[in-house]
Tab-separated table of C-alpha atoms in Angstrom:
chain	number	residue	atom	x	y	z
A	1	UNK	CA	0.000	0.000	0.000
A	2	UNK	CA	2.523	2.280	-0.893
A	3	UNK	CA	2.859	4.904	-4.111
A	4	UNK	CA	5.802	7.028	-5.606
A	5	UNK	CA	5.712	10.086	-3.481
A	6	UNK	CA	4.725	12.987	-5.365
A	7	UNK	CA	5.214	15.784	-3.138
A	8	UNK	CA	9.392	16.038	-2.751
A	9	UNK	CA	10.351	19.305	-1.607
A	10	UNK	CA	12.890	20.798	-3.898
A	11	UNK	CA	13.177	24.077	-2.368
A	12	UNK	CA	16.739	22.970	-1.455
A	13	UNK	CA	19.303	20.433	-3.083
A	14	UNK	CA	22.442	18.862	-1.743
A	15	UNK	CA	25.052	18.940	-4.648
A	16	UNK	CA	27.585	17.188	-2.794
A	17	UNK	CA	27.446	14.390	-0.203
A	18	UNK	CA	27.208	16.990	2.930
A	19	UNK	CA	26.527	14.099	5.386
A	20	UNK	CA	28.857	11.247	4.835
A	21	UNK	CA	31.062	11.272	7.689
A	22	UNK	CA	28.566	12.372	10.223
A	23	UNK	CA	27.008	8.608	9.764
A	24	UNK	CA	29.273	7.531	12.751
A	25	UNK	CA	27.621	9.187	15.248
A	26	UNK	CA	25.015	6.149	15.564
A	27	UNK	CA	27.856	3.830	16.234
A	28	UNK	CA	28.814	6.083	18.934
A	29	UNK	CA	25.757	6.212	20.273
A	30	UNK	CA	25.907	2.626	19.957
A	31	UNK	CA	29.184	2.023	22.235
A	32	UNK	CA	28.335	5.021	24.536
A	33	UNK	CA	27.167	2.515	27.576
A	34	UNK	CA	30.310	1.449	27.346
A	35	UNK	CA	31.945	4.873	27.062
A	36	UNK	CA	29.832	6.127	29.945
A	37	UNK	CA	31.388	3.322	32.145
A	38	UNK	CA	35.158	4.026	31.108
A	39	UNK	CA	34.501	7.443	31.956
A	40	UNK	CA	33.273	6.155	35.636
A	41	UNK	CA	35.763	3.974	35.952
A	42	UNK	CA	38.436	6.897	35.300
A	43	UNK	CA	36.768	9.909	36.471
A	44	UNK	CA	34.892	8.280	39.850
A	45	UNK	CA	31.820	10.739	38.939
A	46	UNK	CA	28.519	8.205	38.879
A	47	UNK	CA	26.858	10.824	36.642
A	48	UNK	CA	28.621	8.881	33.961
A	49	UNK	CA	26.602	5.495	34.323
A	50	UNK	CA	24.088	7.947	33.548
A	51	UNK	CA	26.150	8.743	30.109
A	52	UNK	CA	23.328	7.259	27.198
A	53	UNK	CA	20.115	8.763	28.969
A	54	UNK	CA	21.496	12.115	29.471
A	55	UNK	CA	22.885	12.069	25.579
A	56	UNK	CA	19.335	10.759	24.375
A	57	UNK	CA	16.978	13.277	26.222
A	58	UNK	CA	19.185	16.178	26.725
A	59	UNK	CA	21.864	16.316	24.066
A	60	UNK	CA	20.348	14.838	20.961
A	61	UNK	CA	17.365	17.581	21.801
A	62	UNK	CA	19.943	20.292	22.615
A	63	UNK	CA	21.321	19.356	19.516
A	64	UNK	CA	18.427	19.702	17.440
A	65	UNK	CA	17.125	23.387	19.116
A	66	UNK	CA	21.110	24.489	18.370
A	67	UNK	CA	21.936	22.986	14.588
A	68	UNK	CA	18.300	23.104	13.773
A	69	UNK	CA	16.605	21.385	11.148
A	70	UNK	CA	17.703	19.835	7.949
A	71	UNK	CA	15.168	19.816	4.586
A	72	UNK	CA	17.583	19.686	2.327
A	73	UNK	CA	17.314	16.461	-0.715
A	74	UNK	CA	20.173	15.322	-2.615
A	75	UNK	CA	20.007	16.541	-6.733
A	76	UNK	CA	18.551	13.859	-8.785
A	77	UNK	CA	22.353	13.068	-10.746
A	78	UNK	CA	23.901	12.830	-7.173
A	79	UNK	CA	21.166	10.440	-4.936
A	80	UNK	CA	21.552	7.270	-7.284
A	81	UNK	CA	25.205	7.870	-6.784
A	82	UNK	CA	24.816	7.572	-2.830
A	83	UNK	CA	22.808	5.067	-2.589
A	84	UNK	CA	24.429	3.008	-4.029
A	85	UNK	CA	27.974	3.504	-2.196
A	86	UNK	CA	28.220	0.838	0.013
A	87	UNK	CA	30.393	2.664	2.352
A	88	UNK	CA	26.754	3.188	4.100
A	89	UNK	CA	25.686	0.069	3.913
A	90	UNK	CA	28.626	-0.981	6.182
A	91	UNK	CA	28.238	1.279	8.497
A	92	UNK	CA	25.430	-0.099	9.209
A	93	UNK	CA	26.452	-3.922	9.565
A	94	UNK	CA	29.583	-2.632	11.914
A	95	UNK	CA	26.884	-1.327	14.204
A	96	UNK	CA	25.880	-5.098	14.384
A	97	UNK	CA	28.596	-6.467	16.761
A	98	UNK	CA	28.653	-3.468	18.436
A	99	UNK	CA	25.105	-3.596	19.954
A	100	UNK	CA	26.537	-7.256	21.300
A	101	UNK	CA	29.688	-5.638	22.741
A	102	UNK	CA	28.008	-3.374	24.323
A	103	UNK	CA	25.018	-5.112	26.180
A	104	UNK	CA	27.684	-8.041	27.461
A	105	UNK	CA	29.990	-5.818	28.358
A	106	UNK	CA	27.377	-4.076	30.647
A	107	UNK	CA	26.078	-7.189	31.941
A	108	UNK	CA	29.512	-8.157	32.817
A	109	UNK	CA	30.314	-4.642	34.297
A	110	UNK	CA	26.930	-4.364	36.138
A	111	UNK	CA	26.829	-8.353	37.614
A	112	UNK	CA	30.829	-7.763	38.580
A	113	UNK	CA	32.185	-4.102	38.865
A	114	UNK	CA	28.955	-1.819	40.254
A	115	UNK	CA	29.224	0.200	43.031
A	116	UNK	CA	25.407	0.292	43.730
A	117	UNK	CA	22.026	0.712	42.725
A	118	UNK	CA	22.472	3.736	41.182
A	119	UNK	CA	24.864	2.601	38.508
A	120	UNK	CA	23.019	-0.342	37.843
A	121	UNK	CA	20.178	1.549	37.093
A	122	UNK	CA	22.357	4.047	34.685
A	123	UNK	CA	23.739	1.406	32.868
A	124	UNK	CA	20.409	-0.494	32.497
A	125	UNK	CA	18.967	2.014	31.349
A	126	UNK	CA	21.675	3.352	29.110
A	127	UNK	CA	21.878	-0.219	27.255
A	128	UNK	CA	18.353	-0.398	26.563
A	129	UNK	CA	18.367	3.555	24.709
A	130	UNK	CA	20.873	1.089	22.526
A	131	UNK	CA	18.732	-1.338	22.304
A	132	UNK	CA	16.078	0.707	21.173
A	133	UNK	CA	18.635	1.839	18.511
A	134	UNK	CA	19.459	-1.766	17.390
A	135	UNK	CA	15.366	-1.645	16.784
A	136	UNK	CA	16.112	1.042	14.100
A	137	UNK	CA	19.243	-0.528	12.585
A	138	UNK	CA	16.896	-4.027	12.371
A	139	UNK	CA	14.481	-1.981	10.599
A	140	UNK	CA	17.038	-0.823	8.066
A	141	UNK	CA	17.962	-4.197	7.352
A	142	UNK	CA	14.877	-5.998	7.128
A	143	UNK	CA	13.735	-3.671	4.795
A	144	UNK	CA	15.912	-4.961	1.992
A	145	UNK	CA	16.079	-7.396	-0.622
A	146	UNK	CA	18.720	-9.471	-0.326
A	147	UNK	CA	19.533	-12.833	2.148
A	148	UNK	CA	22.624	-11.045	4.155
A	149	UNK	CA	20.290	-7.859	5.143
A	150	UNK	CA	17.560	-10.032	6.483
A	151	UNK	CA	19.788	-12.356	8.186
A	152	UNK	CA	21.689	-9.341	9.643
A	153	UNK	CA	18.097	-7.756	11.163
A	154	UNK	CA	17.495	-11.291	12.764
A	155	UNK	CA	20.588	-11.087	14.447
A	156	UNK	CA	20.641	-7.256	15.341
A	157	UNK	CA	17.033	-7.834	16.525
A	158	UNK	CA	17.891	-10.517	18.881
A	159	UNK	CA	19.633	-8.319	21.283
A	160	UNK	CA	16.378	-6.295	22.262
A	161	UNK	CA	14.263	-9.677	22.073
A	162	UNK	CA	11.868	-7.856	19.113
A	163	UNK	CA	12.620	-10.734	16.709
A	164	UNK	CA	9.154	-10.468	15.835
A	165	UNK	CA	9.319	-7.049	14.338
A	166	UNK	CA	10.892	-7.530	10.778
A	167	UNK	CA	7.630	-9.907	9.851
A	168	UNK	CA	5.063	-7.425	11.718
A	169	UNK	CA	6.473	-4.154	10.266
A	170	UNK	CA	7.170	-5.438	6.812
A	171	UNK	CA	3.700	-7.375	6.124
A	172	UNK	CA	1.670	-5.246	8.991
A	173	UNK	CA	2.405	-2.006	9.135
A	174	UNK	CA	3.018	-1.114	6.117
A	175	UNK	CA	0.230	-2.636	4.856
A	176	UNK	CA	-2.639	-1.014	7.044
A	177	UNK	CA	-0.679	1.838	8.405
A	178	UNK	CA	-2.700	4.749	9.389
A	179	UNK	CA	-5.695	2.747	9.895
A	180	UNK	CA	-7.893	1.515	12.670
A	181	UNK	CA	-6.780	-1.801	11.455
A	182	UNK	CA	-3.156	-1.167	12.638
A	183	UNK	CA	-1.958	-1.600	16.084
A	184	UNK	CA	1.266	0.474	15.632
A	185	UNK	CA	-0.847	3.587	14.237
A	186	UNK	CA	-1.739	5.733	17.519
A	187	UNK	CA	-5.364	7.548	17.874
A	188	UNK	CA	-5.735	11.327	18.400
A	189	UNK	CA	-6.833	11.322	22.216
A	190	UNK	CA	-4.831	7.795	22.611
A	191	UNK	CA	-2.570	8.323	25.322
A	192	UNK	CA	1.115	6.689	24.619
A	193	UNK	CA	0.402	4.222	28.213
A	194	UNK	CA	-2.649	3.229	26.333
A	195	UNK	CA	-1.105	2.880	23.232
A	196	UNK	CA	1.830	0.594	24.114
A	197	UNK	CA	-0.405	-1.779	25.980
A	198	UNK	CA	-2.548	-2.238	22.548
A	199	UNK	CA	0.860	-2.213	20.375
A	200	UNK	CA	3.154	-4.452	21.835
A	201	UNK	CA	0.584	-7.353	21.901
A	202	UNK	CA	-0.761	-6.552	19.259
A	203	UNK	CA	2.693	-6.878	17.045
A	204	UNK	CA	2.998	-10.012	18.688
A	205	UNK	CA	0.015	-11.402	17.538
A	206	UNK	CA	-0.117	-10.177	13.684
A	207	UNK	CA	3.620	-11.025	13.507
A	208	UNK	CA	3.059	-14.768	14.362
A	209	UNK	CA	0.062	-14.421	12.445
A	210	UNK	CA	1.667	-13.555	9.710
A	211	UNK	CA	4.352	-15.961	9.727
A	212	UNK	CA	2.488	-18.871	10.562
A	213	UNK	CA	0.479	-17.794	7.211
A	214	UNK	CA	3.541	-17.550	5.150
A	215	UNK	CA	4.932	-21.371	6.260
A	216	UNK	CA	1.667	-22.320	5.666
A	217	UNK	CA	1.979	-21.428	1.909
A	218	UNK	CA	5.433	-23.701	1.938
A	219	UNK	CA	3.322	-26.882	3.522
A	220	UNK	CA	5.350	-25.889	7.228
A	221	UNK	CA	4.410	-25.783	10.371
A	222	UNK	CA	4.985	-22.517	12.324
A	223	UNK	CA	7.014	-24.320	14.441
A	224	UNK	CA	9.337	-25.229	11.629
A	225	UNK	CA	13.332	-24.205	12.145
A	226	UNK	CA	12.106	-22.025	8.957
A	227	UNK	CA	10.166	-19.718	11.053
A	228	UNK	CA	12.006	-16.275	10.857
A	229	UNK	CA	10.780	-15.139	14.206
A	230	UNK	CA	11.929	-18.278	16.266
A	231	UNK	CA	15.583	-17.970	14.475
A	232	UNK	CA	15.731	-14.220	15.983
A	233	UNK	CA	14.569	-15.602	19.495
A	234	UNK	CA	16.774	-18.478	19.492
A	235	UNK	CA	19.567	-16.074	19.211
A	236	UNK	CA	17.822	-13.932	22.283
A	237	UNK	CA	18.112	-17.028	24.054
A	238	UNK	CA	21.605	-18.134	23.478
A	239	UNK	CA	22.906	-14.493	24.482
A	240	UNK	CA	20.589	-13.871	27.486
A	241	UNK	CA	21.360	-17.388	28.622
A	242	UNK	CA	24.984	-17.334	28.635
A	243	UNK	CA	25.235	-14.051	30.597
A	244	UNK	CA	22.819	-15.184	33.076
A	245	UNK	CA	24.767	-18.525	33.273
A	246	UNK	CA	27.767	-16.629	33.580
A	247	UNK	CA	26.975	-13.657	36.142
A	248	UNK	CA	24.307	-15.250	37.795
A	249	UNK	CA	20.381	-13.826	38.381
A	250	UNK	CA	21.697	-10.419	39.328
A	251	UNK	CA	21.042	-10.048	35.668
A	252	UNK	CA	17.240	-10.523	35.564
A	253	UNK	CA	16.985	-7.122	36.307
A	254	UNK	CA	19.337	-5.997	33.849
A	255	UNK	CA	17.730	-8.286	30.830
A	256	UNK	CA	13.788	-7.015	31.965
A	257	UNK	CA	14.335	-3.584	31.881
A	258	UNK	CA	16.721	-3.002	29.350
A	259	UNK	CA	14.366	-5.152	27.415
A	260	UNK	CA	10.997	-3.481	27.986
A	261	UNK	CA	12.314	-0.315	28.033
A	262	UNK	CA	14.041	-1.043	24.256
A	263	UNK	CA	10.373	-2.327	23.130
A	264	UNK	CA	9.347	1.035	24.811
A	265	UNK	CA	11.536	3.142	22.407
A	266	UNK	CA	9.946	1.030	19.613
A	267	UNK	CA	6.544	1.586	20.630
A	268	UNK	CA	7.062	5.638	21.232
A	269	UNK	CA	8.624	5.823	17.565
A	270	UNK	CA	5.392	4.190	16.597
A	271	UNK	CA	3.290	6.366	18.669
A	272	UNK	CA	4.591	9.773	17.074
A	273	UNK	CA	5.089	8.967	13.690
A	274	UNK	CA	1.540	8.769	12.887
A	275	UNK	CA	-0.533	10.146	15.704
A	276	UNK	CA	-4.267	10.657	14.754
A	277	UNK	CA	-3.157	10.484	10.997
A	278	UNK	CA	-6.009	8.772	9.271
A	279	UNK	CA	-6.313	7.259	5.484
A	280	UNK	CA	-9.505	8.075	4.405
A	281	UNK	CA	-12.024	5.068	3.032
A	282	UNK	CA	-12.540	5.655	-0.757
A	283	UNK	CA	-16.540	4.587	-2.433
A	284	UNK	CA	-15.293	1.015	-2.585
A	285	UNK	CA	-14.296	0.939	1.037
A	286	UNK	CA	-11.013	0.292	0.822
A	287	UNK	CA	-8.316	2.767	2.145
A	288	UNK	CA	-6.738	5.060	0.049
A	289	UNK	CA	-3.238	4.774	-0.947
A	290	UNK	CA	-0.419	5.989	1.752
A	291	UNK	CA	0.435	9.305	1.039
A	292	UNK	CA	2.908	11.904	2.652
A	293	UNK	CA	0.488	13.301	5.066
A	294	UNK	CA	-0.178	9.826	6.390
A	295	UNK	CA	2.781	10.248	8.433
A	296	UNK	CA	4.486	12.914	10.956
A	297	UNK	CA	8.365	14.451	9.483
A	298	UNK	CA	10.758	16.059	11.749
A	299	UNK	CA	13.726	17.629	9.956
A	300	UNK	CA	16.333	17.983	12.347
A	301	UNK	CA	19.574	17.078	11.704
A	302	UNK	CA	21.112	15.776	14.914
A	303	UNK	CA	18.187	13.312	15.781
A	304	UNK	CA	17.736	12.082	12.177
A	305	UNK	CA	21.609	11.590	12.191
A	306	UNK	CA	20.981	9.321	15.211
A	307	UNK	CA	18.472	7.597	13.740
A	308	UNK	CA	19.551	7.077	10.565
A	309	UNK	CA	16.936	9.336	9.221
A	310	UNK	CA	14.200	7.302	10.132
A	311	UNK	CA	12.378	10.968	10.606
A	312	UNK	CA	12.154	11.202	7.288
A	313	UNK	CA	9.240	8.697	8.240
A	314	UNK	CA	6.956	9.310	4.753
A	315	UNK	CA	9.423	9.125	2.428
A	316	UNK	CA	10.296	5.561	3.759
A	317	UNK	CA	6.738	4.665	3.731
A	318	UNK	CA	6.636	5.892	-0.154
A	319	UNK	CA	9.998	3.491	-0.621
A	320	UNK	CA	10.366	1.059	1.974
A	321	UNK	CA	13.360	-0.281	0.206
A	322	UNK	CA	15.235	3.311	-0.376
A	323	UNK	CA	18.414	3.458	1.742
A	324	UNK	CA	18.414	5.502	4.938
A	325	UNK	CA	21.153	8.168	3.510
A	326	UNK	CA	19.067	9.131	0.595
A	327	UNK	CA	16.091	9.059	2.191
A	328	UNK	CA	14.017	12.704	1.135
A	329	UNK	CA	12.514	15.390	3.213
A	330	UNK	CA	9.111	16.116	1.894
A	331	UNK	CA	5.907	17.965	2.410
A	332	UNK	CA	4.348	15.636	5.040
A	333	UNK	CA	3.302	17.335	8.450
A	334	UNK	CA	6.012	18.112	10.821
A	335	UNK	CA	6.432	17.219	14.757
A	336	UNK	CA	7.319	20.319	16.821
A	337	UNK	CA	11.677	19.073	16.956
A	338	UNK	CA	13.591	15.008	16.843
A	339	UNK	CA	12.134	12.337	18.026
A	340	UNK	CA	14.188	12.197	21.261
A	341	UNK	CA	12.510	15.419	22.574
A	342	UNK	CA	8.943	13.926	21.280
A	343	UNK	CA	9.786	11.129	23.319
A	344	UNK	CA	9.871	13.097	26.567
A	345	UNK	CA	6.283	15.321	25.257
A	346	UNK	CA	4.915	12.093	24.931
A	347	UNK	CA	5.815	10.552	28.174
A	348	UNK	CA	3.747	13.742	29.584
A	349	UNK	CA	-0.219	12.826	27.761
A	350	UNK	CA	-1.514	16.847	28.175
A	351	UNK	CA	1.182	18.698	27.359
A	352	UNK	CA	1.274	16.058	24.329
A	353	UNK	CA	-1.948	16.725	22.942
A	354	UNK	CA	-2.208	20.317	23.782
A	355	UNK	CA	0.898	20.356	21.137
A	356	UNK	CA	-0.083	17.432	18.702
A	357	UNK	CA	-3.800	17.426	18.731
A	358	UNK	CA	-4.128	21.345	17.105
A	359	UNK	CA	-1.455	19.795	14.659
A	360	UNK	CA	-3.523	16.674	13.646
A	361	UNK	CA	-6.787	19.062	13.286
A	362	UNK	CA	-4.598	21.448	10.610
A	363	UNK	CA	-4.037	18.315	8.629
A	364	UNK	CA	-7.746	18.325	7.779
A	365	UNK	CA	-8.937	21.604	8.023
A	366	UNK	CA	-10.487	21.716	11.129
A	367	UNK	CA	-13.224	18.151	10.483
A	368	UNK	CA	-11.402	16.089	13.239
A	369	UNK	CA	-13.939	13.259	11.913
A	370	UNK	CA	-11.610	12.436	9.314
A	371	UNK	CA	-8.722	12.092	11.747
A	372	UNK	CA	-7.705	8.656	13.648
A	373	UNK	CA	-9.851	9.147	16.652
A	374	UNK	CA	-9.670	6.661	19.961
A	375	UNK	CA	-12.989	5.038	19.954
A	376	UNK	CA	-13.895	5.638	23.370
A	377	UNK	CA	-12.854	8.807	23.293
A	378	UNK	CA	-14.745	9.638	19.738
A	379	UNK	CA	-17.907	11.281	21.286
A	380	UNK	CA	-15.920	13.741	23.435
A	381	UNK	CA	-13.271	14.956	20.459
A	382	UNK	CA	-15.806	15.357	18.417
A	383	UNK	CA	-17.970	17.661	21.237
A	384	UNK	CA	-14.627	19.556	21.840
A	385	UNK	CA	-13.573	19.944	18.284
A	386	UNK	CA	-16.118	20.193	16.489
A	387	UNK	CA	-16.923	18.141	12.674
A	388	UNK	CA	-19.864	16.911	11.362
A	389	UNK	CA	-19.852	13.456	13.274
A	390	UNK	CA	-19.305	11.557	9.937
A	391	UNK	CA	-16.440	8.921	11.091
């Protein structure tokens, strides 16, 4: 359910390959757990443990309010040209092993070498911000079309324990996105607590779906070694094993929270990229095609940078295959700065929808009936917005 986009700004163009050694900075942000605990170790200042949450919701925001945004699209000669350098494409499978460096080398630093709760806490948290990261380099990879990628995403995805996510996104999403049909499309009025407890098991659910449907096709059973999802979790289970068989159950609260919290970062990408965005139904009842305004942009350069420009969130929806350095800026709707400050908005419902819900009622000129509404929450938008009740 996806079309050409037809709506590329071209108010600026890149002549030259501006960006191409600012790609490191998500391998840095990769390691930085790591970082954060050589910098303990030689400084003795515990604010370092802290290193990776205090980079992700201060810096990466600070970032964006200082360097500002970034709609700038490479020239038509020049983008082919990029893509298909596959100095990017590496960068991308180094950042493999390092998501495995870095959450053993926690778990070995946290279960051996911790000076208290505090750090523990720090770190935890710090390795599942990476995790969440290893979510976004998985969906890089699973988006393409050749056996190496995909394998690569099973792998990557294993370290957060999403193996499920390539199938769900891929066959799911993308399919009914911006739709009542899709659990990782949030509602106008939906709050992001709400939203993650419908997402997460709902993923689940359509992903094995999915894949049982698939084996099916092949005469398999979805418990076949074939199934994609089980591969990923097998891998879960070998890593998560050996460091709890190695550093004992002072781990289990190392693996659950850096865990849930890296589905969480998942689940509030999902929740801001297309908040109360809504494909209208077309005479035949189907939906119409995805379109630019189906999902929510943020052009800033330090937080698309982090996340390998996965803010550029309608353009990949237009090409789900295009590479993350060419990806374009376009004229979808914009969130008010990067995804890492939207994160903490979102965390905080009101001040969330005072900001997002006047943006979603822009998008259709005032009729919120033709936004994404929460059901049980339809009757009372409607009163306080206004429309003409027609859902």
């Amino acid at each position: 359910m996806t079309e050409s986009n037809p709506s590329i700004s071209t108010s600026r163009l890149n002549t030259k390959d501006s960006k191409r050694y600012l790609w490191w900075l998500p391998l840095f942000i990769a390691v930085s757990p790591v970082v954060g605990i050589k910098l303990y170790e030689s400084t003795g200042s515990a604010w370092f443990a802290w290193f990776t949450p205090i980079l992700w919701y201060f810096f990466v925001p600070l970032g964006d309010f200082i360097f500002g945004r970034d709609d700038a699209n490479y020239s038509d000669d020049l983008a082919p040209k990029i893509e298909s350098d596959n100095y990017y494409k590496w960068l991308v499978f180094l950042s493999v092993p390092l998501f495995f460096f870095t959450w053993l080398y926690a778990a070995w630093w946290i279960a051996t070498q911790s000076a208290g709760i505090v750090d523990y806490i720090g770190i935890t948290l710090g390795v599942a911000l990476t995790n969440g990261l290893a979510l976004v380099v998985g969906h890089e990879l699973g988006h393409k079309n050749n056996r190496l990628e995909k394998n690569l995403a099973k792998w990557v995805l294993a370290v957060p324990a999403y193996g499920h996510f390539s199938a769900e996104h891929n066959r799911g999403h993308h399919k009914d996105v911006a739709t009542p049909d899709d659990p990782a499309s949030a509602r106008l009025g939906e709050s992001l607590y709400h939203f993650v407890l419908r997402e997460i098991p709902g993923a689940f659910i359509r992903a094995f779906h999915d894949e049982a449907v698939r084996l099916e096709r092949k005469g398999k059973s979805s418990l076949s070694p074939d199934n994609q999802i089980l591969q990923s979790f097998f891998i879960t289970a070998i890593l998560y094993g050996y460091a709890l068989y190695s550093w004992g159950p002072i781990l289990i609260p190392f693996i659950v929270i850096s865990t849930l919290w890296g589905w969480q970062f998942l689940s509030t990408s999902n929740y801001i990229e297309h908040y109360g965005l809504l494909r209208q139904k077309q005479a035949d009842g189907r939906y119409e095609r995805t379109r630019p305004e189906h999902s929510w942009n943020a052009d800033f350069i330090v937080s698309n940078l982090v996340t390998y420009h996965l803010q550029r969130h309608s353009d990949h929806h237009a090409r789900p295959t295009r590479r993350y350095q060419v990806l374009r800026s376009d004229n979808a709707p914009e969130l008010p700065t990067g995804y890492a400050g939207c994160f903490t908005l979102a965390y905080f419902t009101p001040l969330w929808r005072k900001i997002m819900d006047p943006k979603v009622l822009s998008v259709y000129d005032g009729d919120i009936t033709k936004a994404n509404l929460d059901p049980s929450k339809r009757a009372k938008l409607i009163e306080q917005y206004g429309g003409n009740g027609n859902g």
